[in-house]
C-alpha positions as a Markdown table, in Angstrom:
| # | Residue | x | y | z |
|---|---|---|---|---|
| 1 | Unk | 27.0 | 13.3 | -30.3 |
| 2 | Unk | 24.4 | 10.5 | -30.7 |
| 3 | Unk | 20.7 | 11.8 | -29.4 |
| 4 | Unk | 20.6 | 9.4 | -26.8 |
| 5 | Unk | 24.1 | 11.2 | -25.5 |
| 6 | Unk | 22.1 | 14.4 | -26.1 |
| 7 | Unk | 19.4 | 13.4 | -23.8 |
| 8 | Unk | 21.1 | 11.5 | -21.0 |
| 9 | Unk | 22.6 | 15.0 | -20.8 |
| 10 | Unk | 19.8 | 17.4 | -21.1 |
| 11 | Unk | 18.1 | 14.9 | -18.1 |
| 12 | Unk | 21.6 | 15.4 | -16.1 |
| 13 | Unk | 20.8 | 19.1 | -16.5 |
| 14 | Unk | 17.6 | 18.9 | -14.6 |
| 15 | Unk | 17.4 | 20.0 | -11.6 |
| 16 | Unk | 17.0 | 17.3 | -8.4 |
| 17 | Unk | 14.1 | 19.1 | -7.3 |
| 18 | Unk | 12.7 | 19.8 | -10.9 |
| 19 | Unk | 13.2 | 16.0 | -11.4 |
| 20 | Unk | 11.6 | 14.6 | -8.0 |
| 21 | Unk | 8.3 | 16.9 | -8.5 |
| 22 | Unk | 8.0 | 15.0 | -12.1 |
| 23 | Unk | 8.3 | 12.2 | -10.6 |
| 24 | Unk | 5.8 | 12.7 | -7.6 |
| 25 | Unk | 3.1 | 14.2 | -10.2 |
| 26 | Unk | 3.4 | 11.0 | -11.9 |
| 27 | Unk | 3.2 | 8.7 | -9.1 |
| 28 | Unk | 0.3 | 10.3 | -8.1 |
| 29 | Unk | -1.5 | 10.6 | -11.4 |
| 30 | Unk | -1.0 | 6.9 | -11.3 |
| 31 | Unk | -1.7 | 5.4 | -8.1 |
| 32 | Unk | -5.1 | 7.6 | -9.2 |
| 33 | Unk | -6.0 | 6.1 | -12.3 |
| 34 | Unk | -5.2 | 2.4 | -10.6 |
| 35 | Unk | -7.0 | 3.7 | -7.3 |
| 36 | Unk | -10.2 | 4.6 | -10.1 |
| 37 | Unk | -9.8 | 1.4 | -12.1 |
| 38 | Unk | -9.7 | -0.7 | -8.9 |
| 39 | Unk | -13.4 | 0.9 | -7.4 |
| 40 | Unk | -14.3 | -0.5 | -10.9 |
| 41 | Unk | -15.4 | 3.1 | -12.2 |
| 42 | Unk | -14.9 | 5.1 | -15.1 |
| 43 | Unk | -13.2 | 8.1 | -15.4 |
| 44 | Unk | -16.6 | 9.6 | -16.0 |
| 45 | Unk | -18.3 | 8.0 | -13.3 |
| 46 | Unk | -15.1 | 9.2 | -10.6 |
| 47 | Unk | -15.6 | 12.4 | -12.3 |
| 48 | Unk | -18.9 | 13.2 | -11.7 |
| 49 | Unk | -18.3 | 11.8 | -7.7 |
| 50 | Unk | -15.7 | 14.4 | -7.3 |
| 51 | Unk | -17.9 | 17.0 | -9.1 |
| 52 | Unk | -15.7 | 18.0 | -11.8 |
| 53 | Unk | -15.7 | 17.6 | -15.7 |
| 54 | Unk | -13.7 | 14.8 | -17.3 |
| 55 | Unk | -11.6 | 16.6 | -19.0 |
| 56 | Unk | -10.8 | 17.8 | -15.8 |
| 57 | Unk | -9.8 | 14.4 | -14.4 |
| 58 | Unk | -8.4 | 13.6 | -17.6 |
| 59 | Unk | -6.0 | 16.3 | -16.5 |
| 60 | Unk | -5.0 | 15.1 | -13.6 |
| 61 | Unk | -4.5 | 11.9 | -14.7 |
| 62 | Unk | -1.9 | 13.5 | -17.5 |
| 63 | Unk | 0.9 | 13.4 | -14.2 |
| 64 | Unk | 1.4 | 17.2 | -15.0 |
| 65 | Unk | -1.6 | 18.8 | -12.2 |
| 66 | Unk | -0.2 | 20.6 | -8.9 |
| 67 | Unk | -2.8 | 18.9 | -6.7 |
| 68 | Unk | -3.3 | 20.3 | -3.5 |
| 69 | Unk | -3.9 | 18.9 | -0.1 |
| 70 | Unk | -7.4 | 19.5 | 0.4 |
| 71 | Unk | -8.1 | 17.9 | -3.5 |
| 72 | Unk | -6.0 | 15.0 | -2.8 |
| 73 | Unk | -7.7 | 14.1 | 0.4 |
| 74 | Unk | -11.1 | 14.5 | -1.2 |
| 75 | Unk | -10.0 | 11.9 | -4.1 |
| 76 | Unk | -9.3 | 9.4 | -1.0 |
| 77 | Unk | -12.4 | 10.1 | 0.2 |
| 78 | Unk | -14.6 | 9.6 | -2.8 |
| 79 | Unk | -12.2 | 6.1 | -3.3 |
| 80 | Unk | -11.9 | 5.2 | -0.1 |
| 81 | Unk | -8.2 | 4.4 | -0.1 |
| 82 | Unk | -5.1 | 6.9 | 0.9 |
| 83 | Unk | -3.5 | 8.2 | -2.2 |
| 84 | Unk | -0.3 | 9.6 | -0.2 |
| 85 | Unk | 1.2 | 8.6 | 3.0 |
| 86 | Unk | 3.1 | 10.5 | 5.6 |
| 87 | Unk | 5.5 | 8.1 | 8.0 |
């Protein structure tokens, strides 16, 4: 079996739910980073606003941090934009 075989099934494997968190995380990490980019900081600079170390925020930025509510409305806060939307 070729790898890419191998793969395609080890994704199929995955659960739904395992699979839509991933790709949440992600979409978060990164609507962060171009939220950050966009206020024309730094990672350093949105680091010390938030009052946390950049390795920290380089974390979070990694799409693999559980973020809660409360820390994901703070990050709108300090950049002024909503980072997730409830319809």
């Amino acid at each position: 079996m070729k790898a890419r075989n191998i793969y395609q099934e080890a994704v199929r494997n995955i659960p739904l739910e395992i699979r839509k968190e991933t790709a949440l995380s992600f979409s978060v990490a990164d609507k962060i980073h171009l939220l950050i980019k966009a206020a024309g900081m730094t990672q350093k600079e949105f680091a010390r606003k938030m009052g946390k170390s950049e390795s920290e925020v380089s974390v979070w930025l990694s799409g693999q941090h559980n973020f809660t509510l409360r820390t994901l409305a703070r990050i709108s806060a300090v950049l002024g934009k909503d980072i997730v939307a409830v319809a």
